[in-house]
mmCIF file of C-alpha atoms in Angstrom:
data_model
loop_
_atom_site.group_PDB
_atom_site.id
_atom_site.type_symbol
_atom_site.label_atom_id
_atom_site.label_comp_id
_atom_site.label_asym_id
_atom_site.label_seq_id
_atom_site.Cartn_x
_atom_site.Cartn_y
_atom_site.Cartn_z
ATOM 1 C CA UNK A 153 -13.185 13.954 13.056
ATOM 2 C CA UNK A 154 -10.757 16.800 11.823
ATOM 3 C CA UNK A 155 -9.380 15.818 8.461
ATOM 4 C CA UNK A 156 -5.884 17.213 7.038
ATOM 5 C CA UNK A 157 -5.207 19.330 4.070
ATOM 6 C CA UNK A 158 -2.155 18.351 2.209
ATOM 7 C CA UNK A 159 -0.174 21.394 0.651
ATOM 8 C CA UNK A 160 2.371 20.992 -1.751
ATOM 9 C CA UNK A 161 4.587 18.999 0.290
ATOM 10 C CA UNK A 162 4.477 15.598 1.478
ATOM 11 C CA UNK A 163 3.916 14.345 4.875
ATOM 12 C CA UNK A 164 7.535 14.219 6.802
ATOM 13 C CA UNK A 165 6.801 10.492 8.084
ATOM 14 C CA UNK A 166 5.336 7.184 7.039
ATOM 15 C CA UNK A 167 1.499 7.263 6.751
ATOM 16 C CA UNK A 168 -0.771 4.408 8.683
ATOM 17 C CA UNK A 169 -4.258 3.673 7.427
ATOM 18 C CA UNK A 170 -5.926 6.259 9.899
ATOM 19 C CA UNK A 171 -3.591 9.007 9.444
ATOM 20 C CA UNK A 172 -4.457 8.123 5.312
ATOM 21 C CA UNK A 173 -8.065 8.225 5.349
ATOM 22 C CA UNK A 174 -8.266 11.676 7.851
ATOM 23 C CA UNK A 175 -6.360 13.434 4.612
ATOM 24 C CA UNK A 176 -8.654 15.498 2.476
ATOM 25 C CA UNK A 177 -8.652 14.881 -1.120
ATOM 26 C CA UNK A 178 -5.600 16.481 -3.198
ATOM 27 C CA UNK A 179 -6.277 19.203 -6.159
ATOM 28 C CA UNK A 180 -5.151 16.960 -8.676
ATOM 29 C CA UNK A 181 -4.835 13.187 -9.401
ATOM 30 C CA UNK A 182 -4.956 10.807 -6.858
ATOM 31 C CA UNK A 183 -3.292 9.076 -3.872
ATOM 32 C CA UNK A 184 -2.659 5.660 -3.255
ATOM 33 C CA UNK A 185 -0.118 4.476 0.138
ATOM 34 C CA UNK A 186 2.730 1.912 -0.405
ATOM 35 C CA UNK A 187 3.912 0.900 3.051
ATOM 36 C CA UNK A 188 3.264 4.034 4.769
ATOM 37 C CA UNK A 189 4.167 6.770 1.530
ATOM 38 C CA UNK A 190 1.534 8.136 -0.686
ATOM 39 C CA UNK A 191 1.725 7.849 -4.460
ATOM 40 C CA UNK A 192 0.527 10.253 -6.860
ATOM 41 C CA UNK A 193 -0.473 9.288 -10.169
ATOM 42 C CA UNK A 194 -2.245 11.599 -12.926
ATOM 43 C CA UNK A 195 -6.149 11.693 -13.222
ATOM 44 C CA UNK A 196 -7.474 9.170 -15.137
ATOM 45 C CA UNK A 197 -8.108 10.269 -19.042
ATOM 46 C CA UNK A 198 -12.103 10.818 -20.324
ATOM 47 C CA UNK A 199 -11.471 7.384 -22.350
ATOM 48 C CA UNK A 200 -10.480 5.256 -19.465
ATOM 49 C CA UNK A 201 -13.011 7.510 -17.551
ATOM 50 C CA UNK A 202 -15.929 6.335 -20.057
ATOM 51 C CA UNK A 203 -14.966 2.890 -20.021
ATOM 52 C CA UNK A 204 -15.146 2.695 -16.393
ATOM 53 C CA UNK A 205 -18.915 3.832 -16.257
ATOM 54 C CA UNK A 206 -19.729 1.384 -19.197
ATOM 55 C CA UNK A 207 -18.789 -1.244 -17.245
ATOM 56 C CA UNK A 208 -19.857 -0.560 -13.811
ATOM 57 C CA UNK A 209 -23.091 0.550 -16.032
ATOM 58 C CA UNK A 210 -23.178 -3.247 -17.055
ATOM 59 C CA UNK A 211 -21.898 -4.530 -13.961
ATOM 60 C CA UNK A 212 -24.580 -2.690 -11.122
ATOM 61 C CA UNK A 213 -27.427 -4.624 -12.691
ATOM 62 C CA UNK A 214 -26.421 -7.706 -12.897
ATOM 63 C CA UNK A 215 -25.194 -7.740 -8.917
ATOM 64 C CA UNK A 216 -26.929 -9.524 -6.544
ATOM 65 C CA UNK A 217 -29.251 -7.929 -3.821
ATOM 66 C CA UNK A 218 -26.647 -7.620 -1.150
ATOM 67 C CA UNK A 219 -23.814 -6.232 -3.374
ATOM 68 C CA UNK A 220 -22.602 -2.967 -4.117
ATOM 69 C CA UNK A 221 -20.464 -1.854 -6.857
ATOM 70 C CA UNK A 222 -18.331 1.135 -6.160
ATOM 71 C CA UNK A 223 -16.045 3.454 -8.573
ATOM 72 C CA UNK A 224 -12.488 4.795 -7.224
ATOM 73 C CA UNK A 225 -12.906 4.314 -3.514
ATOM 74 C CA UNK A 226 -9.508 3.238 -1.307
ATOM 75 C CA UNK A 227 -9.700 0.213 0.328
ATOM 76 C CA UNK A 228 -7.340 -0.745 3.431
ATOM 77 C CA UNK A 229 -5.375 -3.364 2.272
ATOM 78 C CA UNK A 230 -4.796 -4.900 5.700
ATOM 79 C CA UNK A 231 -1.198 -5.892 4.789
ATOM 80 C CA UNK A 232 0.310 -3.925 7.857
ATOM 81 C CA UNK A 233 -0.757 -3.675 12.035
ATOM 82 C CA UNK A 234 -2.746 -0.958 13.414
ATOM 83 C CA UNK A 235 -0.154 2.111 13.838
ATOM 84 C CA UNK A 236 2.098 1.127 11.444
ATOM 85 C CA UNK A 237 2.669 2.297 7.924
ATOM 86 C CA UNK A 238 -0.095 1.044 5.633
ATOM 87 C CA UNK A 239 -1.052 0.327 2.395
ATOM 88 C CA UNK A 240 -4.107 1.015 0.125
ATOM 89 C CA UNK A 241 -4.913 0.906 -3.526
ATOM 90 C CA UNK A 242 -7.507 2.844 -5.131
ATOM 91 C CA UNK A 243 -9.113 0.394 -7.922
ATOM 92 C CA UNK A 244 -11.263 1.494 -10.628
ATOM 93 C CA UNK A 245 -14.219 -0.632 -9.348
ATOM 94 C CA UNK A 246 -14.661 -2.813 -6.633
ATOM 95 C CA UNK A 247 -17.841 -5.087 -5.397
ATOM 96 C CA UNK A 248 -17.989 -5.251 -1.726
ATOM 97 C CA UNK A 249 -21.405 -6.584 0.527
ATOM 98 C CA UNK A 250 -23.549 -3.744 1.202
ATOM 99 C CA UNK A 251 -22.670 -4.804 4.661
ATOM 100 C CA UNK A 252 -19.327 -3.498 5.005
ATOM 101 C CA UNK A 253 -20.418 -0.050 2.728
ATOM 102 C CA UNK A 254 -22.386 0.002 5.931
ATOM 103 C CA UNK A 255 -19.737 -0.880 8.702
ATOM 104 C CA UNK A 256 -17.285 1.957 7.098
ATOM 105 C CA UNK A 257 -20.322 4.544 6.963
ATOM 106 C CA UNK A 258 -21.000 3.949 10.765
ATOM 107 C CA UNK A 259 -17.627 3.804 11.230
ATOM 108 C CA UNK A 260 -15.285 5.931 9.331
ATOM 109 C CA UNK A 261 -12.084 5.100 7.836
ATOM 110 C CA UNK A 262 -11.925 2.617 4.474
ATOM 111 C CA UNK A 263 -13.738 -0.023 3.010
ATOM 112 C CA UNK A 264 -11.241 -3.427 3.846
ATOM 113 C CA UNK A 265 -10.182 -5.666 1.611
ATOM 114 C CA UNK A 266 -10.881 -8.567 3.623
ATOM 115 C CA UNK A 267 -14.177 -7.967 2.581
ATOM 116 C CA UNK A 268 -13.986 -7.115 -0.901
ATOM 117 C CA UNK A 269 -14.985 -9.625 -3.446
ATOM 118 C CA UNK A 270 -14.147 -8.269 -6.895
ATOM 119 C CA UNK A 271 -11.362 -5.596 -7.381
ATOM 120 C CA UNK A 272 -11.238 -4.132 -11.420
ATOM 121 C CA UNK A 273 -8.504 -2.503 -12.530
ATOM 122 C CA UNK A 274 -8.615 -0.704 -15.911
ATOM 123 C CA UNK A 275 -5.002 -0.810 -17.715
ATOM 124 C CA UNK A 276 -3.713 2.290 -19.105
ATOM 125 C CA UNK A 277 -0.277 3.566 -20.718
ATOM 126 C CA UNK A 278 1.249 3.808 -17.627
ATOM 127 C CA UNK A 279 -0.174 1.328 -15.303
ATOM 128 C CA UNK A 280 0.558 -2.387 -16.877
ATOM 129 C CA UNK A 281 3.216 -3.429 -14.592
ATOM 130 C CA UNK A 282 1.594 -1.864 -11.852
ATOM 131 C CA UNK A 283 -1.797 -3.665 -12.664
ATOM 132 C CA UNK A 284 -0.053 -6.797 -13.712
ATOM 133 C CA UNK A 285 2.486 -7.809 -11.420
ATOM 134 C CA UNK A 286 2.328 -5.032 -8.377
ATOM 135 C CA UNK A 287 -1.282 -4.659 -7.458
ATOM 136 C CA UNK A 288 -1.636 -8.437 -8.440
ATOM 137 C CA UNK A 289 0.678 -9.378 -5.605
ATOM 138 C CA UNK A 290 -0.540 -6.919 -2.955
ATOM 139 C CA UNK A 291 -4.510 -7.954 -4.206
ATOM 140 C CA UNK A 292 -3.828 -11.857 -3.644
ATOM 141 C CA UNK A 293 -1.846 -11.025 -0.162
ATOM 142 C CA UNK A 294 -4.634 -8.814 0.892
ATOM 143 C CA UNK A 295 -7.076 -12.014 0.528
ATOM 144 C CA UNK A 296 -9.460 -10.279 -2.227
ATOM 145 C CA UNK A 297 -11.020 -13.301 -4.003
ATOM 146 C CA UNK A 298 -11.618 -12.016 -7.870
ATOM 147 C CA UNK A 299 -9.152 -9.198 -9.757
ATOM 148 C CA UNK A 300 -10.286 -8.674 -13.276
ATOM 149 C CA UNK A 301 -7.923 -6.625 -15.436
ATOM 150 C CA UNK A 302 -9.656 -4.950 -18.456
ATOM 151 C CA UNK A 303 -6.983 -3.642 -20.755
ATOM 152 C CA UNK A 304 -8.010 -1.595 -23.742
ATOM 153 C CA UNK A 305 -4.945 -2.041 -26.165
ATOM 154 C CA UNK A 306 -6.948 -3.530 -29.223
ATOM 155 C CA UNK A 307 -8.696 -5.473 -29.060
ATOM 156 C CA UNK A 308 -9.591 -4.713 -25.522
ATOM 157 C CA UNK A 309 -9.851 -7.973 -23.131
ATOM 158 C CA UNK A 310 -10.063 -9.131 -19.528
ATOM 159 C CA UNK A 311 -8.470 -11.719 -17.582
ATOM 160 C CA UNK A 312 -10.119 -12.919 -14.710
ATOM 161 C CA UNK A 313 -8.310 -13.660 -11.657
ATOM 162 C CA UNK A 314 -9.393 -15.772 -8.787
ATOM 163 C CA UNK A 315 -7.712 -16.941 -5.627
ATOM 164 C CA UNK A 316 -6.303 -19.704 -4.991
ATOM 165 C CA UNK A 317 -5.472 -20.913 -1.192
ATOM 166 C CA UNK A 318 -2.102 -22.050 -2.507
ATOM 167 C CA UNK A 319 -0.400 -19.981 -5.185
ATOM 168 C CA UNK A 320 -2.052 -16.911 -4.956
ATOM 169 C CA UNK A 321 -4.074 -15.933 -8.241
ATOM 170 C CA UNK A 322 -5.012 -18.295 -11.105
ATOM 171 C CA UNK A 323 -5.317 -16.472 -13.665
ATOM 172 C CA UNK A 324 -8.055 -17.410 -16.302
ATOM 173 C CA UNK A 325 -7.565 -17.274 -19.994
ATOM 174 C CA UNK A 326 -7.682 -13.431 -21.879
ATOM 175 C CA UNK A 327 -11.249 -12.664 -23.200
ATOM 176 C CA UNK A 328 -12.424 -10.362 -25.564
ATOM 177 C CA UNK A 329 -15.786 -9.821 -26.820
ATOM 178 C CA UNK A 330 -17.949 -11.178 -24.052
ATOM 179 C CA UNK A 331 -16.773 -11.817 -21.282
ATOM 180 C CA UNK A 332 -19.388 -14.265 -18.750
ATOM 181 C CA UNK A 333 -18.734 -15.748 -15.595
ATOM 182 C CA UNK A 334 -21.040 -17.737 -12.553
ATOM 183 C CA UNK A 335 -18.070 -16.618 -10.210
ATOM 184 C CA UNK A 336 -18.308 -15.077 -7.990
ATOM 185 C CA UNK A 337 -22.091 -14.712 -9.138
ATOM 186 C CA UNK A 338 -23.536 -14.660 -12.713
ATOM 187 C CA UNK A 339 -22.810 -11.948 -14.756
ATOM 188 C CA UNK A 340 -22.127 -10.844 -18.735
ATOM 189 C CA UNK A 341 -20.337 -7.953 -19.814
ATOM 190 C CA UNK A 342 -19.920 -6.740 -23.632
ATOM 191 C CA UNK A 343 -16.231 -5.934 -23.512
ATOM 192 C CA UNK A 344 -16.128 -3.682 -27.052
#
């Protein structure tokens, strides 16, 4: 498979999902695609950086046997038809069955949200409306079952999000401290 290199300018027409995933990786930052147009954003600072270990650190653990937890990877959003100009997000953490790890290493491309089961996103300075309202829309449409938002404003907290078949996410109270759940399997995470 021959990937692309992207030089300092942007592609000339809307992205799909294959065209996305045959790019090599950019210098700096990172790339996301929004219906077919790829977003750059800054790389993530060494705090938000350290607080993403620590919790996948608590997190990998506490998974069960045919679960995989995975930092930073894109995931095909499914929101658009083969050929057409996609979307995917690029969460801090996601946990996905080993199975589908599997399917995308035999197969190439992304993981797929469809089979996602936890997406995390870490809130920084610049992300909160992104996290909040943008990526919780797109998250629910895609079908993933649990988003969990850690923000780290003091005192730092998560809200757990699940799906409902209805109105899209339900969206449990904040937590800080400890934050412990049976869904979507048991787990406890120190949040400070």
């Amino acid at each position: 498979m021959r990937r692309h290199h992207i030089e300092s300018s942007a592609p000339t027409h809307l992205l799909t999902i294959a065209e996305y995933a045959d790019l090599d990786e950019l210098g700096t930052g990172y790339t996301e695609l929004l219906e077919g147009r790829l977003l750059m954003s800054p790389s993530p600072t060494p705090e938000h950086q350290k607080v993403m270990f620590g919790l996948g650190y608590q997190l990998f653990d506490q998974l069960p046997d045919d679960l995989d937890l995975i930092l930073e990877v894109d995931i095909d959003l499914g929101l658009a038809e083969p050929g057409q100009p996609g979307f995917s997000r690029r969460p801090d953490l996601v946990v996905v069955p080993k199975a589908e790890v599997a399917r995308r290493q035999a197969e190439g491309g992304l993981l797929r949200a469809a089979e996602v089961l936890v997406v995390v996103e870490i809130v920084s300075p610049g992300s909160k409306r992104t996290d909040r309202v943008v990526k919780y829309s797109e998250y629910a449409e895609a079908g993933i079952p649990h988003y969990w938002i850690l923000d780290l404003s003091e005192p730092v907290s998560l809200v757990a999000a699940h799906l409902s078949e209805e109105f899209g996410y339900h969206s449990g109270a904040e937590v800080t401290g400890t934050f412990k759940t049976d869904v979507p399997f048991p787990v406890e995470v120190r949040l400070d």
